[in-house]
XYZ file of C-alpha atoms in Angstrom:
448
model
C 20.179 45.316 35.649
C 20.275 43.427 32.594
C 20.655 39.778 33.403
C 23.740 38.379 31.050
C 22.744 36.008 28.513
C 22.840 32.409 29.057
C 25.867 30.808 27.533
C 25.846 28.317 24.659
C 26.421 25.296 26.712
C 22.991 26.542 29.080
C 21.158 26.314 25.869
C 22.287 22.848 24.851
C 21.598 21.548 28.584
C 17.799 20.803 27.443
C 18.560 19.510 23.798
C 21.128 17.039 25.808
C 17.641 16.096 27.912
C 15.625 15.333 25.461
C 17.937 13.661 23.627
C 19.195 11.300 26.645
C 15.533 10.563 27.591
C 13.994 10.119 23.787
C 16.750 7.391 23.425
C 15.736 5.849 26.884
C 12.370 5.768 26.112
C 13.343 3.968 22.707
C 14.828 1.009 24.646
C 11.910 0.829 27.327
C 8.992 0.663 24.994
C 8.950 -2.486 22.567
C 8.182 -2.151 19.082
C 4.159 -2.031 18.420
C 3.380 -0.616 21.824
C 2.812 2.970 20.535
C -0.449 4.030 19.281
C -1.296 2.823 15.693
C 2.384 2.358 15.002
C 1.612 -1.188 13.376
C -0.586 0.564 10.863
C 1.578 3.281 10.102
C 4.185 0.477 9.642
C 2.122 -1.217 6.984
C 2.216 1.894 4.798
C 5.571 3.144 5.537
C 6.358 -0.443 4.024
C 3.703 0.296 0.943
C 5.992 3.378 0.111
C 9.516 1.171 0.316
C 7.745 -1.435 -1.144
C 6.071 0.260 -4.461
C 6.740 3.796 -4.457
C 3.534 5.440 -4.548
C 1.169 6.717 -2.369
C -0.274 4.388 0.210
C -3.637 2.675 -0.162
C -5.862 1.189 2.725
C -4.203 -2.319 2.001
C -4.749 -4.912 3.829
C -8.204 -4.024 4.665
C -8.826 -3.409 8.260
C -11.028 -6.690 9.675
C -12.448 -7.491 12.947
C -15.211 -6.105 15.048
C -12.903 -4.845 17.965
C -10.516 -2.287 17.750
C -7.266 -3.837 19.084
C -7.733 -7.445 16.868
C -4.779 -8.242 14.968
C -6.333 -7.951 11.613
C -7.337 -4.486 12.363
C -4.269 -2.741 14.175
C -1.841 -4.481 11.594
C -3.312 -3.204 8.461
C -3.903 -0.250 6.316
C -6.284 1.345 8.576
C -4.493 4.120 8.904
C -3.190 4.724 5.082
C -6.155 7.300 4.414
C -3.600 10.377 5.950
C -2.006 12.518 3.829
C 1.423 10.470 2.535
C 4.274 12.774 3.018
C 5.046 11.262 6.631
C 4.652 7.709 4.947
C 7.143 9.014 1.712
C 9.804 10.711 3.982
C 10.204 7.409 6.168
C 9.219 4.685 3.246
C 12.241 6.014 1.239
C 14.336 6.163 4.547
C 13.304 2.391 5.064
C 14.077 1.325 1.172
C 17.724 2.712 1.110
C 18.569 1.718 4.910
C 17.334 -1.676 4.060
C 19.282 -1.801 0.666
C 22.477 -0.564 2.481
C 22.176 -3.060 5.453
C 20.388 -5.792 3.364
C 17.707 -6.057 5.805
C 13.900 -6.589 4.723
C 11.571 -3.737 4.532
C 8.775 -5.955 6.235
C 8.963 -6.144 9.788
C 6.802 -9.227 11.190
C 4.964 -8.478 14.435
C 5.002 -10.707 17.140
C 2.106 -12.680 18.112
C -0.709 -11.170 19.885
C -0.635 -10.896 23.736
C -2.985 -13.529 24.408
C -3.856 -11.497 27.727
C -4.196 -8.297 26.187
C -8.019 -8.526 26.254
C -8.469 -9.352 29.661
C -6.900 -6.656 30.800
C -3.970 -8.741 32.484
C -0.884 -6.858 30.730
C -0.333 -3.520 29.060
C 1.415 -5.315 26.299
C -0.935 -6.183 23.097
C 2.119 -8.321 21.600
C 4.507 -10.954 23.331
C 8.150 -10.040 23.332
C 11.134 -12.112 24.177
C 12.782 -11.398 27.371
C 16.000 -9.200 26.605
C 19.126 -9.827 28.121
C 19.987 -6.203 29.403
C 17.253 -3.095 29.106
C 19.584 -1.790 26.395
C 18.780 -4.438 24.109
C 16.471 -3.910 21.126
C 13.819 -5.957 19.982
C 13.499 -4.666 16.231
C 16.395 -4.545 13.033
C 18.146 -1.637 12.786
C 15.965 -0.100 9.867
C 12.920 0.442 12.340
C 15.574 1.958 14.884
C 16.803 4.435 12.102
C 12.915 5.168 11.959
C 12.923 5.791 15.288
C 15.939 8.492 15.087
C 14.481 10.186 12.401
C 11.400 10.837 14.812
C 13.558 11.740 18.027
C 15.561 14.346 15.428
C 12.191 15.851 14.182
C 11.117 16.503 17.885
C 14.010 18.816 18.084
C 11.974 21.215 16.291
C 9.420 21.749 19.213
C 12.284 22.642 21.742
C 13.526 25.101 18.867
C 9.840 26.737 18.240
C 9.399 26.788 22.336
C 12.691 29.057 22.566
C 11.019 31.068 19.901
C 7.911 31.527 21.581
C 9.448 32.578 24.696
C 12.081 34.819 22.584
C 9.290 36.262 20.992
C 6.877 37.040 23.727
C 9.590 38.027 26.397
C 12.624 39.256 24.367
C 13.677 41.182 27.692
C 14.075 37.727 29.454
C 17.245 36.143 28.230
C 16.359 32.651 30.369
C 13.289 32.698 29.391
C 14.249 30.177 25.922
C 16.286 27.671 27.917
C 13.480 27.355 30.227
C 11.160 26.826 27.540
C 13.229 24.639 25.741
C 13.604 22.422 29.175
C 9.967 22.431 29.976
C 9.362 20.773 26.100
C 12.232 18.341 26.570
C 11.443 16.805 29.601
C 7.891 16.284 28.953
C 7.257 12.679 29.296
C 4.479 12.063 26.997
C 6.182 14.103 24.199
C 9.347 11.993 25.133
C 7.279 9.050 24.522
C 5.917 9.671 21.075
C 8.704 11.237 19.982
C 10.360 7.756 19.559
C 7.431 6.280 17.673
C 6.843 5.612 14.353
C 4.119 7.765 13.785
C 2.638 10.466 11.220
C 2.126 13.086 14.000
C 5.777 13.419 14.541
C 6.309 15.011 11.143
C 3.149 17.015 11.083
C 3.713 18.338 14.614
C 7.218 19.372 13.592
C 6.082 21.232 10.467
C 2.930 23.043 12.452
C 4.878 24.450 15.453
C 7.861 25.377 12.601
C 4.913 27.493 10.893
C 3.983 28.944 14.227
C 7.176 29.809 15.215
C 7.867 32.104 12.358
C 4.101 32.886 12.147
C 5.308 34.660 15.524
C 7.605 37.108 14.053
C 4.592 39.809 13.503
C 5.309 42.754 11.357
C 6.953 40.830 8.281
C 4.997 40.664 5.284
C 7.036 38.028 3.328
C 7.166 35.192 6.534
C 3.397 34.569 5.301
C 5.139 32.747 2.372
C 7.513 30.499 4.284
C 4.556 29.747 7.324
C 1.850 28.833 3.890
C 4.746 26.609 2.861
C 5.173 25.029 6.144
C 1.187 24.651 6.592
C 0.856 23.055 3.206
C 3.356 20.222 4.198
C 2.205 20.030 7.450
C -1.528 19.268 5.846
C 0.373 16.593 3.551
C 1.324 14.748 6.649
C -2.047 14.694 8.589
C -4.875 16.333 7.241
C -5.652 17.417 10.967
C -3.041 20.018 10.695
C -5.884 22.199 8.669
C -6.138 24.059 11.952
C -2.974 25.474 11.424
C -4.135 26.999 7.754
C -7.273 28.484 9.722
C -5.365 30.075 12.108
C -2.538 31.643 9.534
C -5.820 33.026 7.702
C -7.306 34.493 10.542
C -4.114 35.813 11.569
C -3.299 37.536 8.602
C -6.306 39.224 7.767
C -5.969 40.609 11.293
C -2.294 41.759 10.851
C -3.215 43.229 7.210
C -6.682 44.897 8.562
C -5.265 48.538 9.159
C -5.163 50.792 5.907
C -1.840 51.863 6.148
C -0.461 48.118 5.776
C -2.399 46.247 3.482
C -0.259 47.534 0.234
C 2.855 45.720 2.074
C 0.737 42.300 2.268
C -0.664 42.084 -0.747
C 2.206 40.328 -2.528
C 2.806 37.990 0.480
C -1.189 37.398 0.752
C -1.652 36.392 -2.986
C 1.647 33.879 -2.926
C 0.058 32.658 0.296
C -3.372 31.844 -1.512
C -1.754 30.311 -4.622
C 0.343 27.952 -2.227
C -3.000 26.765 -0.370
C -4.348 26.896 -3.942
C -2.229 24.584 -5.331
C -2.475 22.177 -2.180
C -6.144 21.921 -2.927
C -5.997 21.025 -6.322
C -3.150 18.578 -5.605
C -5.585 16.693 -2.828
C -8.357 17.165 -4.998
C -7.317 16.066 -8.358
C -4.990 13.315 -7.294
C -7.151 9.894 -7.393
C -5.842 8.571 -4.079
C -5.543 11.597 -2.613
C -9.074 12.572 -3.074
C -10.458 9.071 -2.332
C -8.185 8.741 0.990
C -9.852 12.332 2.120
C -13.550 11.189 1.165
C -12.816 8.276 3.334
C -11.868 10.445 6.127
C -14.454 12.769 5.851
C -16.952 9.873 5.923
C -15.189 8.307 9.041
C -14.968 11.399 11.016
C -19.150 12.326 10.140
C -20.316 10.643 12.651
C -21.408 11.620 16.286
C -20.626 9.526 19.181
C -23.980 9.665 21.113
C -22.286 10.210 24.658
C -20.997 13.602 23.402
C -24.372 15.698 24.579
C -23.409 14.877 28.106
C -21.546 16.566 30.592
C -20.296 13.460 32.128
C -18.527 12.743 28.477
C -16.663 15.579 28.450
C -15.438 15.707 31.916
C -14.300 12.326 31.106
C -12.727 13.716 27.952
C -11.028 16.833 30.203
C -9.277 14.337 32.885
C -7.984 11.946 30.278
C -6.451 14.607 28.272
C -4.841 16.047 31.346
C -3.266 12.108 32.531
C -2.301 11.753 28.867
C -1.171 15.218 28.767
C 1.812 14.278 31.155
C 1.920 10.848 30.765
C -0.118 7.214 29.595
C 1.955 5.352 27.690
C 1.819 2.246 25.353
C -1.920 2.232 23.946
C -2.576 4.307 26.846
C -2.750 1.316 29.079
C 0.485 1.986 30.929
C -0.883 4.646 33.497
C 1.089 6.932 35.644
C -0.176 8.701 39.216
C -2.804 10.883 38.973
C -1.087 13.762 41.475
C 1.901 13.646 39.228
C -0.154 15.013 36.200
C -1.922 17.247 38.194
C 1.226 18.889 39.589
C 2.560 19.154 36.104
C -0.217 21.182 34.690
C -0.342 23.158 37.813
C 3.022 24.156 37.384
C 2.180 24.741 33.464
C -0.899 26.658 34.581
C 0.090 28.789 37.429
C 3.431 29.859 35.593
C 1.671 30.220 32.532
C -1.051 32.661 33.729
C 1.593 34.717 35.436
C 3.588 35.062 32.292
C 0.684 36.109 30.051
C -0.691 38.532 32.769
C 2.773 40.153 32.802
C 3.111 40.071 28.937
C -0.256 41.850 28.625
C 0.154 44.409 31.267
C 4.115 45.484 29.704
C 3.874 49.084 29.050
C 4.061 50.090 25.571
C 3.153 46.469 24.784
C 1.317 46.769 21.456
C 3.455 44.052 19.883
C 3.499 41.798 22.580
C -0.517 42.097 23.217
C -1.051 41.708 18.892
C 1.641 38.286 19.764
C -0.498 37.138 22.545
C -3.657 37.595 20.456
C -1.764 35.254 17.836
C -1.374 32.806 20.040
C -4.939 32.642 21.934
C -5.926 32.140 17.717
C -3.713 29.480 17.343
C -4.544 27.877 20.397
C -8.566 28.048 19.948
C -7.757 26.828 16.489
C -6.377 24.054 17.923
C -8.669 22.914 20.264
C -11.430 23.544 18.125
C -9.970 20.598 16.011
C -9.474 18.418 19.554
C -13.388 18.961 20.424
C -14.086 17.784 16.517
C -12.052 14.666 16.886
C -13.393 13.854 20.472
C -17.133 14.910 19.435
C -17.131 11.890 16.593
C -15.373 9.539 18.998
C -13.822 9.076 22.395
C -10.014 9.973 21.499
C -8.947 12.355 24.212
C -5.009 11.674 23.614
C -3.151 14.805 24.083
C -0.449 13.834 21.438
C -3.803 15.096 18.983
C -2.903 18.828 20.652
C 0.884 18.265 20.622
C 1.574 21.446 18.616
C 0.252 23.654 21.803
C 3.438 22.495 23.735
C 6.119 25.402 22.637
C 2.840 27.854 23.234
C 2.597 26.674 26.882
C 6.236 26.081 27.549
C 6.835 29.598 26.247
C 4.447 31.025 28.461
C 5.350 29.110 31.485
C 9.033 30.317 31.153
C 7.881 33.907 30.826
C 5.779 33.285 34.110
C 8.732 31.728 35.734
C 11.265 34.306 34.991
C 8.425 37.019 35.934
C 8.037 35.479 39.618
C 12.156 35.221 39.922
C 13.251 38.806 38.301
C 14.271 39.854 41.714
C 16.577 36.841 42.175
C 18.672 36.812 39.513
C 20.776 33.892 41.262
C 17.260 31.736 40.727
C 17.040 32.800 37.724
C 20.203 31.268 36.412
C 19.542 28.079 38.204
C 15.802 27.873 36.964
C 16.709 25.679 33.844
C 18.896 23.361 34.980
C 16.987 22.695 38.215
C 14.206 22.234 36.359
C 15.947 19.743 33.805
C 17.346 17.826 37.077
C 13.815 17.684 38.192
C 12.461 16.405 34.448
C 15.367 13.997 34.397
C 14.594 12.251 37.467
C 10.850 12.406 36.949
C 11.360 10.393 33.685
C 13.957 8.039 34.991
C 11.295 7.084 37.524
C 8.597 6.685 35.142
C 11.288 4.628 32.787
C 12.378 2.345 35.515
C 9.522 2.271 38.063
C 6.923 2.081 35.871
C 7.052 1.355 32.008
C 10.089 -1.370 32.396
C 8.070 -3.339 34.803
C 4.816 -3.334 32.332
C 6.799 -5.027 29.631
C 9.364 -6.998 31.224
């Protein structure tokens, strides 16, 4: 018997969950207590003030990564500039409308941060209530912009579930709920960080790419990929995956002619992107600086123990490590989360692969594998250079993991229509409770 379609109200639950929790994290985490946020803000202010591509100014100083002269500098301004233009002009316009300065002066550094006695890098004034912000409205609007961009990941998760399991109408809301209640994603979704735009564009490209059999989609996918790379150069993994999937899909002789036009337009778009980066002096200089910075190899990268540490911290930060990775949560919760995703995702992938007459589904699973492999290779290359096992670098995998897990959950409950109907709301309540506990039992006391 075919299941009835979920109502629009059911599909709205994950969006509401995400918006409520992301807003609550906005109040819980003080300004500057997110990875690289102070430095990203320097680049945004450059655009708002000077209307130009940011440069590394002021130059980072200090021998340790957390020195004030290093983290409040132009250290990250060598990144591709699209995010900085978007947020810089947002800051410029809102600053003019509200009569506020585009510059934000960070509070003094916390003297006990270096001793490990506090997770807060800066000193923060006491607040009368939890729902009191410590930043001007201009910065809050930048965070709202980030939160809205995060909705693309929920949409992409729904698309993945729908493309992989079209006969399971309850899979998309479940996938959206898993993505919208993911603590680490929620924490970073309200950060001032170029990851938010790069991930939004990358997962959008992935969602469109999954509509296999449509040659013209490569034009849109390539455009989204080019914009993602202009937001953060590490998103080049997206281009690699797109090119590999294109040649795989267009390989059969009977298909080639249909893919030629889209392929040529995509080639033009990628060529235009390369020409822009290589011919624009500031972008070229920033690319050279990035390449030189990432050229080294961590001496520990040749040991098994090093990669075990990378794996463990990745799992921890994949669930939740807040602040500058300094506010930890119980490992048991992280491992339970990954067990849920791993178990249900495996069930989903196996069921989809074994589906009768599932050639199109198998191709989409292969597409997903290529996407994940390219992303993991990018993540490994970062950690070969330096110990940076932060799950935010592989946020584009969230829609895939959520989509496969949703397919697995609906497969496991296929004989229980009532439980299928309740799965998304129950997951939402569970993730709501987990996040509220993390916020009020761990995050709020850490920054009290």
